[in-house]
Structures are given as structure tokens and as C-alpha cells.
Amino acid sequence: MPELPEVETTRRGISPHLVGQRVSRVIVRDRRLRWPIPEDLDVRLSGQTIVQVNRRAKYLLIEAEVGTLISHLGMSGNLRLVEAGLPALKHEHVDIELESGLALRYTDPRRFGAMLWSLDPLNHELLIRLGPEPLTELFDGLRLFELSRGRSMAVKPFIMDNAVVVGVGNIYATEALFAAGIDPRREAGSISKARYVKLAMEIKRILAHAIERGGTTLRDFIGGDGQPGYFQQELFAYGRGEEPCKVCGTTLREVKLGQRASVYCPKCQK
Ligand SMILES: [Zn+2]
């Protein structure tokens, strides 16, 4: 599943090909994504110039002169640039053709993604209740400490809650808790301020590193498969249940927390 670094890598990869370009037409082959693609998307977007490509949480915001295309990659979506008119394969649901002769092509085999239109995207119902971006000053250890007081839920689902902070998916939550030495099962409300300061720093460091590494795959956005570098970073815990800890050699354990597999080291994480 594309997580925040992959979405940011996508934004950086597609943006130079979109900004300043006029849309010549929008071809929708299948409207059935998580929500139906608006019937009038072609009418709304064609003839307009793309002004900016932004990101909020895992939503890409492709801003035209009037209105914004809100896109989410869901479980299996990707966006890449192809030559306009290149025959579409199965699952290649949308082409946004540009005057440059390229087209932004949306592919999504499982169709859990989204492509919606809004005149006021930050106040759209999908975005308005989102917590702060993890790589901004609005997110820090003090916020985690204050929001967690009195909460008995485990710390891992707590930091994965979009109202607390956006973009901390399973991989990054698992790795940040490992790096901060915090047992993912601990009650969120029982963790000290100092440990939350460390955890927030590790979340920022790991996400920033993943985005930096994703930058090395930008060449894939034209003609390639549009899949940014998912697991390029070294993983200490995620996906390593029953393997030895890279720090202390203890066998890593796997538990389910909030329906998600959670791997941790019983010696390094307390
Ligand atoms: Zn260990």
C-alpha cells in the first residue's frame, strides 16, 4: 500500500510534468473507484492550466486555475506519465492528457483509490478532520504526550490515528517505535513526555529518510511503472517477525494491534 513517502515521491515525480501545462482532455475508462469519479471531470478540468501539485496526508491535490483534483492511491493505485494515446491496459482507468503530448495515467487494480473534484479541497469532508503533517512543526512529542493522556489504547494504533498525526502507516509506526525503544503494546497514556519527544523525532527522521530514498526512483515516472521505491530503506522490525533483532539478536515477536501485524523486539523495546 502506498504510504506517505511513496505519495510524496509520486508528487515530486509528476509535478514538473504537470505544473504550467494545459489539460487537453480527460479520458475516464472506469468510474468505479472507492467513490465514483465525477461524470463531469472532463468538462471541469479540460482547458484549464495546472497551477500546483500539493499533498495533504496521502491525498494528492492537483490544483487547476479553478478547482482541484483530489487523488488517493488507495491500496494499489499509481500515477505515471505516458505518451498521450498509448493504448491502455486493464486497470488503467484514467488519462489526463496534456498539451505537452504526455498524459497522466491512473492505474488501480483493486480500485480502492479516489479521484474527486473540489473547489475547496482543504475543507473537503475527507481532509477537514486530518491531524497535522508529520514533517511540520505542528507535530511534535508534546502533541503526542498531551493527546495521549487518559488514553488506554496501545501506542501503535494511537500514532497511526490520522486525527493525531497523518501519514504514519504500519511500516513507519513499527520502525519508529523500534527506533525509539517503545513497546508497541504499551498504553498510550502511560508513556512519558521525554519518550514521546524521542518517538516524534524518530517518526520525522524515518519518514524524511524514506522520502529522500524515494527521490532516487523519480526516473520511473515517465514510461516506467510509476511504482516508487517502497522498501528501499533498511527495515529493523517491519515484516521481520521471528527473525533476530539487528541490534541485540533476540528473536523479534509479532502481535496484532488494531488488526495490524506489529513486530517488536522484547529486549530493545520497553
Ligand atoms: Zn533487540
CSV table of C-alpha atoms and ligand atoms in Angstrom, one decimal:
chain,number,residue,atom,x,y,z
A,1,MET,CA,0.0,0.0,0.0
A,2,PRO,CA,1.4,3.4,-0.9
A,3,GLU,CA,2.3,5.2,2.4
A,4,LEU,CA,3.1,8.9,2.8
A,5,PRO,CA,6.7,8.7,1.5
A,6,GLU,CA,5.5,7.0,-1.7
A,7,VAL,CA,2.8,9.6,-2.2
A,8,GLU,CA,5.3,12.4,-1.7
A,9,THR,CA,7.7,10.7,-4.1
A,10,THR,CA,4.8,10.5,-6.6
A,11,ARG,CA,4.1,14.2,-6.1
A,12,ARG,CA,7.7,15.1,-6.8
A,13,GLY,CA,7.9,12.8,-9.8
A,14,ILE,CA,4.7,14.0,-11.6
A,15,SER,CA,4.7,17.7,-10.6
A,16,PRO,CA,7.4,19.0,-13.1
A,17,HIS,CA,5.4,17.4,-15.9
A,18,LEU,CA,2.0,18.9,-14.8
A,19,VAL,CA,2.6,22.4,-13.5
A,20,GLY,CA,2.1,25.1,-16.2
A,21,GLN,CA,0.5,22.5,-18.6
A,22,ARG,CA,-2.9,22.9,-20.0
A,23,VAL,CA,-5.2,19.8,-19.9
A,24,SER,CA,-6.5,18.9,-23.3
A,25,ARG,CA,-8.9,16.2,-22.3
A,26,VAL,CA,-9.7,13.7,-19.6
A,27,ILE,CA,-10.5,10.1,-20.5
A,28,VAL,CA,-12.2,8.0,-17.9
A,29,ARG,CA,-12.5,4.3,-18.8
A,30,ASP,CA,-13.9,3.1,-15.5
A,31,ARG,CA,-15.5,5.4,-12.9
A,32,ARG,CA,-15.8,2.8,-10.2
A,33,LEU,CA,-13.1,3.7,-7.7
A,34,ARG,CA,-13.8,3.9,-3.9
A,35,TRP,CA,-16.2,6.6,-4.8
A,36,PRO,CA,-17.3,7.1,-8.4
A,37,ILE,CA,-15.2,9.5,-10.5
A,38,PRO,CA,-17.4,12.6,-11.2
A,39,GLU,CA,-19.2,12.4,-14.5
A,40,ASP,CA,-18.2,15.9,-15.4
A,41,LEU,CA,-14.5,15.7,-14.6
A,42,ASP,CA,-13.5,16.1,-18.3
A,43,VAL,CA,-15.7,19.3,-18.6
A,44,ARG,CA,-14.3,20.7,-15.3
A,45,LEU,CA,-10.7,20.1,-16.0
A,46,SER,CA,-10.2,20.3,-19.8
A,47,GLY,CA,-8.8,23.7,-21.0
A,48,GLN,CA,-7.5,24.6,-17.6
A,49,THR,CA,-3.8,25.0,-16.7
A,50,ILE,CA,-2.4,23.1,-13.7
A,51,VAL,CA,-1.1,25.5,-11.2
A,52,GLN,CA,0.4,23.3,-8.4
A,53,VAL,CA,0.6,19.7,-7.2
A,54,ASN,CA,0.3,19.5,-3.4
A,55,ARG,CA,-0.1,16.8,-0.9
A,56,ARG,CA,-2.1,16.6,2.3
A,57,ALA,CA,-1.7,13.3,4.2
A,58,LYS,CA,-1.9,10.7,1.4
A,59,TYR,CA,-4.1,12.8,-0.8
A,60,LEU,CA,-2.5,14.4,-3.9
A,61,LEU,CA,-4.1,17.8,-4.7
A,62,ILE,CA,-3.7,18.6,-8.4
A,63,GLU,CA,-4.7,22.3,-8.5
A,64,ALA,CA,-6.1,23.8,-11.6
A,65,GLU,CA,-6.9,27.6,-12.1
A,66,VAL,CA,-10.5,26.8,-10.8
A,67,GLY,CA,-10.9,23.7,-8.7
A,68,THR,CA,-8.7,20.9,-7.5
A,69,LEU,CA,-8.5,17.2,-8.4
A,70,ILE,CA,-8.1,15.2,-5.2
A,71,SER,CA,-6.5,11.9,-5.8
A,72,HIS,CA,-5.8,9.0,-3.4
A,73,LEU,CA,-3.8,5.9,-4.5
A,74,GLY,CA,-5.8,3.6,-2.2
A,75,MET,CA,-4.3,0.1,-1.8
A,76,SER,CA,-2.8,-0.4,-5.2
A,77,GLY,CA,-3.0,2.8,-7.3
A,78,ASN,CA,-0.3,4.6,-9.1
A,79,LEU,CA,0.1,7.7,-11.3
A,80,ARG,CA,2.7,8.0,-14.0
A,81,LEU,CA,3.2,9.9,-17.2
A,82,VAL,CA,2.8,8.1,-20.6
A,83,GLU,CA,2.7,9.3,-24.2
A,84,ALA,CA,-0.9,10.5,-24.8
A,85,GLY,CA,-2.8,7.9,-26.8
A,86,LEU,CA,-0.7,5.0,-25.6
A,87,PRO,CA,-3.2,2.1,-25.6
A,88,ALA,CA,-4.5,1.4,-22.1
A,89,LEU,CA,-4.1,-2.0,-20.4
A,90,LYS,CA,-6.6,-3.5,-17.9
A,91,HIS,CA,-6.8,-1.4,-14.7
A,92,GLU,CA,-5.5,1.8,-16.4
A,93,HIS,CA,-8.7,3.7,-15.6
A,94,VAL,CA,-8.0,7.4,-16.2
A,95,ASP,CA,-5.8,9.5,-18.6
A,96,ILE,CA,-5.4,13.3,-18.1
A,97,GLU,CA,-4.0,14.4,-21.4
A,98,LEU,CA,-1.8,17.4,-21.5
A,99,GLU,CA,-0.8,19.8,-24.3
A,100,SER,CA,2.8,18.6,-24.0
A,101,GLY,CA,1.8,15.3,-25.5
A,102,LEU,CA,2.1,13.4,-22.3
A,103,ALA,CA,-0.8,12.0,-20.2
A,104,LEU,CA,-1.0,11.5,-16.5
A,105,ARG,CA,-2.3,7.9,-16.3
A,106,TYR,CA,-4.0,6.5,-13.2
A,107,THR,CA,-3.8,2.7,-12.7
A,108,ASP,CA,-5.5,0.9,-9.8
A,109,PRO,CA,-6.2,-2.9,-10.0
A,110,ARG,CA,-8.1,-3.0,-6.7
A,111,ARG,CA,-9.9,0.3,-7.2
A,112,PHE,CA,-9.8,1.5,-3.6
A,113,GLY,CA,-8.3,4.8,-4.7
A,114,ALA,CA,-10.1,8.0,-5.4
A,115,MET,CA,-10.3,10.8,-7.9
A,116,LEU,CA,-12.6,13.6,-6.8
A,117,TRP,CA,-13.2,17.2,-7.7
A,118,SER,CA,-13.4,20.1,-5.2
A,119,LEU,CA,-13.4,23.9,-5.2
A,120,ASP,CA,-12.2,23.9,-1.6
A,121,PRO,CA,-10.1,20.8,-1.1
A,122,LEU,CA,-8.7,21.5,2.4
A,123,ASN,CA,-12.3,21.8,3.7
A,124,HIS,CA,-13.4,18.6,1.8
A,125,GLU,CA,-15.0,16.1,4.1
A,126,LEU,CA,-12.1,13.7,3.6
A,127,LEU,CA,-9.5,16.2,4.5
A,128,ILE,CA,-11.0,18.6,7.1
A,129,ARG,CA,-10.5,16.4,10.2
A,130,LEU,CA,-7.0,15.3,9.4
A,131,GLY,CA,-4.3,15.9,12.0
A,132,PRO,CA,-1.0,17.8,11.3
A,133,GLU,CA,1.6,16.7,8.7
A,134,PRO,CA,4.4,14.8,10.5
A,135,LEU,CA,7.2,16.7,8.9
A,136,THR,CA,5.9,20.1,10.1
A,137,GLU,CA,6.4,22.0,13.4
A,138,LEU,CA,2.7,21.4,14.2
A,139,PHE,CA,3.6,17.8,15.0
A,140,ASP,CA,5.9,17.1,17.9
A,141,GLY,CA,6.3,15.0,21.1
A,142,LEU,CA,4.4,17.4,23.2
A,143,ARG,CA,1.3,16.9,21.0
A,144,LEU,CA,1.6,13.1,21.3
A,145,PHE,CA,2.0,13.5,25.1
A,146,GLU,CA,-1.0,15.8,25.5
A,147,LEU,CA,-3.3,13.9,23.2
A,148,SER,CA,-2.4,10.6,24.9
A,149,ARG,CA,-3.2,11.5,28.5
A,150,GLY,CA,-6.0,9.3,29.8
A,151,ARG,CA,-5.9,7.0,26.7
A,152,SER,CA,-5.7,3.3,27.4
A,153,MET,CA,-5.3,2.2,23.7
A,154,ALA,CA,-1.9,0.8,22.7
A,155,VAL,CA,0.7,3.4,21.5
A,156,LYS,CA,1.0,1.9,18.0
A,157,PRO,CA,-2.6,2.4,16.9
A,158,PHE,CA,-2.5,5.8,18.7
A,159,ILE,CA,0.3,7.1,16.5
A,160,MET,CA,-1.4,5.6,13.4
A,161,ASP,CA,-4.6,7.6,14.1
A,162,ASN,CA,-5.0,10.3,11.4
A,163,ALA,CA,-6.5,12.7,13.9
A,164,VAL,CA,-3.3,12.5,15.9
A,165,VAL,CA,-0.9,12.8,13.0
A,166,VAL,CA,-1.3,11.9,9.4
A,167,GLY,CA,0.8,9.6,7.3
A,168,VAL,CA,2.2,7.2,9.9
A,169,GLY,CA,1.3,3.9,8.4
A,170,ASN,CA,2.1,0.4,9.6
A,171,ILE,CA,5.7,0.3,8.3
A,172,TYR,CA,6.7,3.7,9.7
A,173,ALA,CA,4.9,3.2,13.0
A,174,THR,CA,6.6,-0.2,13.5
A,175,GLU,CA,10.1,1.2,12.6
A,176,ALA,CA,9.7,4.4,14.7
A,177,LEU,CA,8.6,2.5,17.8
A,178,PHE,CA,11.6,0.2,17.3
A,179,ALA,CA,14.0,3.2,16.9
A,180,ALA,CA,12.5,4.9,20.0
A,181,GLY,CA,12.7,1.7,22.1
A,182,ILE,CA,9.0,1.7,22.9
A,183,ASP,CA,7.0,-1.5,23.1
A,184,PRO,CA,4.1,-1.1,20.6
A,185,ARG,CA,1.7,-2.7,23.1
A,186,ARG,CA,2.2,-0.1,25.8
A,187,GLU,CA,-0.8,2.1,26.8
A,188,ALA,CA,-0.5,5.4,25.0
A,189,GLY,CA,-1.4,7.2,28.2
A,190,SER,CA,1.4,5.6,30.3
A,191,ILE,CA,4.3,6.9,28.1
A,192,SER,CA,6.4,9.9,29.4
A,193,LYS,CA,6.8,13.2,27.7
A,194,ALA,CA,10.6,12.5,27.1
A,195,ARG,CA,9.8,9.2,25.4
A,196,TYR,CA,7.2,10.9,23.2
A,197,VAL,CA,9.7,13.6,22.2
A,198,LYS,CA,12.1,10.8,21.1
A,199,LEU,CA,9.3,9.0,19.3
A,200,ALA,CA,8.2,12.1,17.4
A,201,MET,CA,11.8,12.7,16.3
A,202,GLU,CA,12.1,9.1,15.1
A,203,ILE,CA,8.9,9.4,13.1
A,204,LYS,CA,10.2,12.5,11.4
A,205,ARG,CA,13.6,11.0,10.8
A,206,ILE,CA,12.3,7.8,9.3
A,207,LEU,CA,9.7,9.5,7.1
A,208,ALA,CA,12.2,12.1,5.8
A,209,HIS,CA,14.7,9.3,5.1
A,210,ALA,CA,12.1,7.3,3.1
A,211,ILE,CA,11.2,10.4,1.1
A,212,GLU,CA,14.8,11.1,0.4
A,213,ARG,CA,15.4,7.5,-0.8
A,214,GLY,CA,12.2,7.7,-2.9
A,215,GLY,CA,13.8,10.5,-4.7
A,216,THR,CA,16.2,8.1,-6.4
A,217,THR,CA,13.4,6.5,-8.2
A,218,LEU,CA,11.9,9.6,-9.9
A,219,ARG,CA,13.1,8.4,-13.3
A,220,ASP,CA,10.3,5.8,-13.2
A,221,PHE,CA,7.5,8.4,-13.5
A,222,ILE,CA,7.8,8.6,-17.3
A,223,GLY,CA,7.4,5.3,-19.1
A,224,GLY,CA,8.1,3.2,-16.1
A,225,ASP,CA,5.6,1.5,-13.8
A,226,GLY,CA,5.1,4.6,-11.6
A,227,GLN,CA,5.9,2.5,-8.5
A,228,PRO,CA,8.1,4.5,-6.2
A,229,GLY,CA,10.8,2.7,-4.1
A,230,TYR,CA,8.7,1.0,-1.5
A,231,PHE,CA,11.1,-1.0,0.7
A,232,GLN,CA,14.3,0.7,-0.2
A,233,GLN,CA,15.1,1.6,3.3
A,234,GLU,CA,16.6,-0.8,5.8
A,235,LEU,CA,13.9,-2.3,8.0
A,236,PHE,CA,14.6,-3.2,11.6
A,237,ALA,CA,11.3,-4.6,12.6
A,238,TYR,CA,8.5,-4.4,10.0
A,239,GLY,CA,8.0,-7.7,8.3
A,240,ARG,CA,10.7,-9.4,10.4
A,241,GLY,CA,8.7,-11.4,12.9
A,242,GLU,CA,10.6,-14.5,14.2
A,243,GLU,CA,13.9,-13.1,12.8
A,244,PRO,CA,16.8,-12.0,15.0
A,245,CYS,CA,16.9,-8.3,16.1
A,246,LYS,CA,19.6,-6.5,14.2
A,247,VAL,CA,20.6,-4.7,17.4
A,248,CYS,CA,20.6,-7.4,20.1
A,249,GLY,CA,20.0,-10.7,18.3
A,250,THR,CA,16.8,-11.5,20.3
A,251,THR,CA,14.0,-13.2,18.2
A,252,LEU,CA,11.5,-10.5,17.2
A,253,ARG,CA,7.9,-11.1,18.2
A,254,GLU,CA,4.7,-10.4,16.2
A,255,VAL,CA,1.4,-9.5,17.7
A,256,LYS,CA,-1.8,-8.0,16.3
A,257,LEU,CA,-2.6,-4.4,17.4
A,258,GLY,CA,-5.7,-2.7,16.0
A,259,GLN,CA,-5.9,-5.5,13.4
A,260,ARG,CA,-2.4,-4.8,12.1
A,261,ALA,CA,0.6,-7.1,12.4
A,262,SER,CA,3.1,-5.5,14.8
A,263,VAL,CA,6.7,-6.7,15.1
A,264,TYR,CA,8.8,-5.7,18.1
A,265,CYS,CA,11.9,-6.7,20.0
A,266,PRO,CA,11.1,-7.8,23.5
A,267,LYS,CA,14.6,-6.7,24.7
A,268,CYS,CA,15.1,-3.4,22.9
A,269,GLN,CA,11.5,-2.1,23.3
A,270,LYS,CA,10.0,-1.5,26.7
B,1,ZN,ZN,16.7,-6.1,20.1
